[in-house]
Tab-separated table of C-alpha atoms and ligand atoms in Angstrom:
chain	number	residue	atom	x	y	z
A	66	UNK	CA	2.722	-15.511	8.969
A	67	UNK	CA	6.511	-15.427	8.448
A	68	UNK	CA	8.052	-15.160	4.984
A	69	UNK	CA	11.846	-15.458	5.225
A	70	UNK	CA	12.969	-12.903	7.642
A	71	UNK	CA	9.807	-10.911	7.332
A	72	UNK	CA	6.526	-11.032	9.353
A	73	UNK	CA	3.287	-10.386	7.630
A	74	UNK	CA	0.701	-8.925	9.926
A	75	UNK	CA	-2.870	-8.240	9.453
A	76	UNK	CA	-4.822	-6.096	11.678
A	77	UNK	CA	-7.970	-3.829	12.144
A	78	UNK	CA	-7.248	-0.057	12.835
A	79	UNK	CA	-6.542	3.447	11.590
A	80	UNK	CA	-3.222	3.489	9.709
A	81	UNK	CA	-2.558	7.042	10.917
A	82	UNK	CA	-1.935	5.543	14.291
A	83	UNK	CA	0.568	3.019	13.373
A	84	UNK	CA	4.013	3.334	14.759
A	85	UNK	CA	6.152	2.129	11.772
A	86	UNK	CA	8.958	3.444	9.720
A	87	UNK	CA	6.678	4.216	6.725
A	88	UNK	CA	2.942	4.133	5.984
A	89	UNK	CA	1.530	3.827	2.674
A	90	UNK	CA	-1.167	6.324	1.283
A	91	UNK	CA	-3.733	5.344	-1.446
A	92	UNK	CA	-3.094	8.601	-3.304
A	93	UNK	CA	-4.384	9.913	-6.652
A	94	UNK	CA	-2.149	10.741	-9.684
A	95	UNK	CA	-2.199	14.545	-8.922
A	96	UNK	CA	-1.056	13.822	-5.307
A	97	UNK	CA	-3.528	16.558	-4.593
A	98	UNK	CA	-5.164	14.688	-1.313
A	99	UNK	CA	-8.720	13.408	-1.079
A	100	UNK	CA	-11.092	11.595	0.958
A	101	UNK	CA	-10.712	7.990	2.446
A	102	UNK	CA	-7.187	7.183	3.895
A	103	UNK	CA	-5.469	9.925	1.763
A	104	UNK	CA	-7.697	12.718	3.725
A	105	UNK	CA	-6.970	11.058	6.974
A	106	UNK	CA	-3.232	11.011	6.389
A	107	UNK	CA	-2.886	14.686	5.340
A	108	UNK	CA	-5.272	15.559	8.196
A	109	UNK	CA	-3.210	13.876	10.865
A	110	UNK	CA	0.318	14.379	9.247
A	111	UNK	CA	0.014	18.236	8.735
A	112	UNK	CA	0.798	20.531	5.930
A	113	UNK	CA	4.358	19.526	5.405
A	114	UNK	CA	3.231	16.358	3.448
A	115	UNK	CA	1.296	18.375	1.031
A	116	UNK	CA	4.160	20.832	0.687
A	117	UNK	CA	6.376	17.931	-0.403
A	118	UNK	CA	3.637	16.487	-2.754
A	119	UNK	CA	3.381	19.985	-4.401
A	120	UNK	CA	7.236	19.798	-4.895
A	121	UNK	CA	7.164	16.372	-6.502
A	122	UNK	CA	4.155	17.399	-8.830
A	123	UNK	CA	6.211	20.558	-9.909
A	124	UNK	CA	9.243	18.244	-10.701
A	125	UNK	CA	7.674	15.208	-12.090
A	126	UNK	CA	4.104	16.132	-12.932
A	127	UNK	CA	2.497	13.706	-10.145
A	128	UNK	CA	2.651	9.866	-9.889
A	129	UNK	CA	1.054	7.453	-12.502
A	130	UNK	CA	-0.938	4.412	-11.313
A	131	UNK	CA	1.316	1.518	-10.065
A	132	UNK	CA	4.234	3.942	-9.139
A	133	UNK	CA	5.185	5.414	-5.805
A	134	UNK	CA	6.726	8.665	-4.260
A	135	UNK	CA	8.080	9.311	-0.737
A	136	UNK	CA	7.502	12.239	1.674
A	137	UNK	CA	8.018	13.024	5.122
A	138	UNK	CA	5.634	11.639	7.776
A	139	UNK	CA	4.990	15.146	9.147
A	140	UNK	CA	3.328	14.767	12.454
A	141	UNK	CA	2.557	11.222	12.105
A	142	UNK	CA	4.262	8.573	14.257
A	143	UNK	CA	5.571	7.238	10.758
A	144	UNK	CA	8.938	8.602	9.558
A	145	UNK	CA	7.708	8.624	5.958
A	146	UNK	CA	4.657	8.309	3.809
A	147	UNK	CA	4.848	6.434	0.457
A	148	UNK	CA	2.354	7.682	-1.793
A	149	UNK	CA	1.093	5.090	-4.332
A	150	UNK	CA	-1.559	5.338	-6.814
A	151	UNK	CA	-3.847	2.168	-7.219
A	152	UNK	CA	-5.906	1.457	-10.510
A	153	UNK	CA	-9.286	2.744	-10.743
A	154	UNK	CA	-11.441	-0.441	-11.079
A	155	UNK	CA	-12.866	-0.795	-14.798
A	156	UNK	CA	-14.201	-4.373	-14.952
A	157	UNK	CA	-10.457	-6.005	-14.515
A	158	UNK	CA	-9.565	-6.190	-18.101
A	159	UNK	CA	-7.757	-2.956	-18.337
A	160	UNK	CA	-4.544	-4.011	-16.675
A	161	UNK	CA	-5.993	-3.445	-13.084
A	162	UNK	CA	-4.265	-6.588	-11.368
A	163	UNK	CA	-0.747	-5.661	-12.733
A	164	UNK	CA	-1.069	-1.973	-11.711
A	165	UNK	CA	-2.245	-3.043	-8.133
A	166	UNK	CA	0.578	-5.577	-7.726
A	167	UNK	CA	3.043	-2.870	-9.077
A	168	UNK	CA	1.609	-0.175	-6.475
A	169	UNK	CA	2.677	-2.621	-3.664
A	170	UNK	CA	5.914	-3.658	-5.358
A	171	UNK	CA	7.149	-0.257	-5.938
A	172	UNK	CA	6.045	1.091	-2.448
A	173	UNK	CA	8.050	-1.695	-1.023
A	174	UNK	CA	11.178	-0.975	-3.257
A	175	UNK	CA	11.080	2.749	-2.323
A	176	UNK	CA	10.623	2.232	1.361
A	177	UNK	CA	13.400	-0.177	1.539
A	178	UNK	CA	15.632	2.234	-0.438
A	179	UNK	CA	15.016	4.675	2.507
A	180	UNK	CA	16.035	2.069	5.032
A	181	UNK	CA	12.402	1.105	6.304
A	182	UNK	CA	12.273	-2.097	8.433
A	183	UNK	CA	8.534	-1.668	9.336
A	184	UNK	CA	5.871	-0.659	6.719
A	185	UNK	CA	2.033	-0.420	6.943
A	186	UNK	CA	-0.500	-0.546	4.019
A	187	UNK	CA	-4.047	0.231	3.595
A	188	UNK	CA	-6.157	-1.790	1.221
A	189	UNK	CA	-5.121	0.097	-1.871
A	190	UNK	CA	-7.851	0.867	-4.463
A	191	UNK	CA	-10.655	-0.914	-2.563
A	192	UNK	CA	-12.439	2.327	-1.417
A	193	UNK	CA	-13.326	5.202	-3.986
A	194	UNK	CA	-11.405	3.493	-6.616
A	195	UNK	CA	-13.882	0.495	-6.588
A	196	UNK	CA	-11.446	-2.496	-6.655
A	197	UNK	CA	-13.404	-5.583	-5.455
A	198	UNK	CA	-11.735	-6.231	-2.215
A	199	UNK	CA	-12.053	-10.148	-2.436
A	200	UNK	CA	-10.074	-9.869	-5.695
A	201	UNK	CA	-7.620	-7.133	-4.228
A	202	UNK	CA	-6.613	-8.917	-1.029
A	203	UNK	CA	-4.689	-11.980	-2.745
A	204	UNK	CA	-2.896	-9.445	-4.997
A	205	UNK	CA	-1.835	-7.289	-1.904
A	206	UNK	CA	-0.614	-10.324	0.075
A	207	UNK	CA	0.903	-11.946	-2.998
A	208	UNK	CA	2.981	-8.799	-3.772
A	209	UNK	CA	4.249	-8.724	0.030
A	210	UNK	CA	5.092	-12.389	0.141
A	211	UNK	CA	7.030	-12.205	-3.114
A	212	UNK	CA	8.822	-9.046	-2.175
A	213	UNK	CA	9.851	-10.674	1.269
A	214	UNK	CA	11.143	-13.914	-0.457
A	215	UNK	CA	13.373	-11.970	-2.651
A	216	UNK	CA	14.474	-9.263	-0.300
A	217	UNK	CA	14.966	-9.317	3.661
A	218	UNK	CA	14.730	-5.632	4.217
A	219	UNK	CA	11.532	-5.642	6.257
A	220	UNK	CA	11.275	-6.984	9.719
A	221	UNK	CA	7.336	-6.564	9.411
A	222	UNK	CA	4.839	-5.689	6.635
A	223	UNK	CA	1.545	-4.882	8.156
A	224	UNK	CA	-2.091	-4.561	6.443
A	225	UNK	CA	-4.037	-2.180	8.189
A	226	UNK	CA	-7.914	-2.779	7.360
A	227	UNK	CA	-10.355	-0.218	8.350
A	228	UNK	CA	-13.123	-2.557	9.204
A	229	UNK	CA	-13.525	-5.823	10.689
A	230	UNK	CA	-15.147	-7.230	7.599
A	231	UNK	CA	-12.178	-6.270	5.364
A	232	UNK	CA	-9.831	-7.698	7.850
A	233	UNK	CA	-11.785	-11.039	7.688
A	234	UNK	CA	-11.582	-10.846	3.943
A	235	UNK	CA	-7.610	-10.500	4.221
A	236	UNK	CA	-7.461	-13.139	6.802
A	237	UNK	CA	-9.328	-15.661	4.625
A	238	UNK	CA	-7.030	-14.748	1.569
A	239	UNK	CA	-3.935	-15.358	3.789
A	240	UNK	CA	-5.404	-18.640	5.018
A	241	UNK	CA	-6.355	-19.690	1.370
A	242	UNK	CA	-2.704	-19.993	0.283
A	243	UNK	CA	-3.811	-21.045	-3.208
A	244	UNK	CA	-5.502	-17.636	-3.626
A	245	UNK	CA	-2.419	-15.764	-2.947
A	246	UNK	CA	-1.055	-15.181	-6.467
B	137	APR	N1	-6.753	3.608	7.969
B	137	APR	C1	-6.752	2.514	7.237
B	137	APR	N2	-7.598	2.509	6.141
B	137	APR	C2	-8.471	3.426	5.842
B	137	APR	C3	-8.394	4.615	6.405
B	137	APR	C4	-7.513	4.767	7.760
B	137	APR	N3	-7.442	5.845	8.320
B	137	APR	N4	-9.427	5.350	5.989
B	137	APR	C5	-9.887	4.727	4.958
B	137	APR	N5	-9.320	3.570	4.804
B	137	APR	C6	-9.646	2.291	3.864
B	137	APR	C7	-10.892	2.264	3.202
B	137	APR	O1	-11.894	1.886	4.027
B	137	APR	C8	-10.808	1.368	1.958
B	137	APR	O2	-10.828	0.133	2.443
B	137	APR	O3	-8.691	2.476	3.048
B	137	APR	C9	-9.053	1.683	1.795
B	137	APR	C10	-8.862	2.357	0.554
B	137	APR	O4	-9.865	3.365	0.189
B	137	APR	P1	-9.725	4.903	-0.282
B	137	APR	O5	-8.974	5.709	0.842
B	137	APR	O6	-10.865	5.280	-0.889
B	137	APR	O7	-8.481	4.489	-1.439
B	137	APR	P2	-8.597	4.140	-2.977
B	137	APR	O8	-9.725	3.256	-3.372
B	137	APR	O9	-7.264	3.670	-3.338
B	137	APR	O10	-9.123	5.571	-3.851
B	137	APR	C11	-7.889	6.589	-3.909
B	137	APR	O11	-9.410	8.147	-3.101
B	137	APR	O12	-9.235	9.622	-1.560
B	137	APR	C12	-9.060	9.469	-2.700
B	137	APR	O13	-7.242	10.856	-3.200
B	137	APR	C13	-7.617	9.651	-3.159
B	137	APR	O14	-8.379	9.842	-5.293
B	137	APR	C14	-7.794	8.889	-4.468
B	137	APR	C15	-8.810	7.798	-4.122
């Protein structure tokens, strides 16, 4: 799907293998690494990424939910990693939708400030943090669409879904334009 000059692409895969300017990490506020996509990015990217996370933590005390920070991509094919922190799902009435949308928008802004033309996202918050993926997908896609409407920095915004089931959920959310809020 095309929004202005930006192509929105959905694919199944492992985000650590994506050849893009920036990949986005679903991090925690302490920027201390973890399991899921965070663990995979540090494993493949090597120790320089954590060294830069340590420096950011020392400087500004981490990264609150909805915000984003940027490091090297280390040994990843991507030049940079944007680390964003999605909300932990607590039933949906604790500001989770806005925090999730901000996580996407602030990641896009930060990557664009660093000259990125291509970016790949995982499905933020829908693993360990428990955000229902049927509710998260339209927010993710809506944030990308709204950014692309307002700012033509990106040639491509990719969503890399780890399973075919998750890919199907994102595909249905994209097809059902009304659910893209
Ligand atoms: N590529 C793409 N997607 C992946 C990969 C990968 N290599 N590995 C896992 N995923 C998917 C998961 O299947 C899930 O759909 O990323 C999505 C997000 O799941 P999590 O990685 O658990 O992220 P999140 O729910 O945001 O939880 C963040 O988990 O690992 C910790 O440090 C992290 O504390 C933070 C929390």
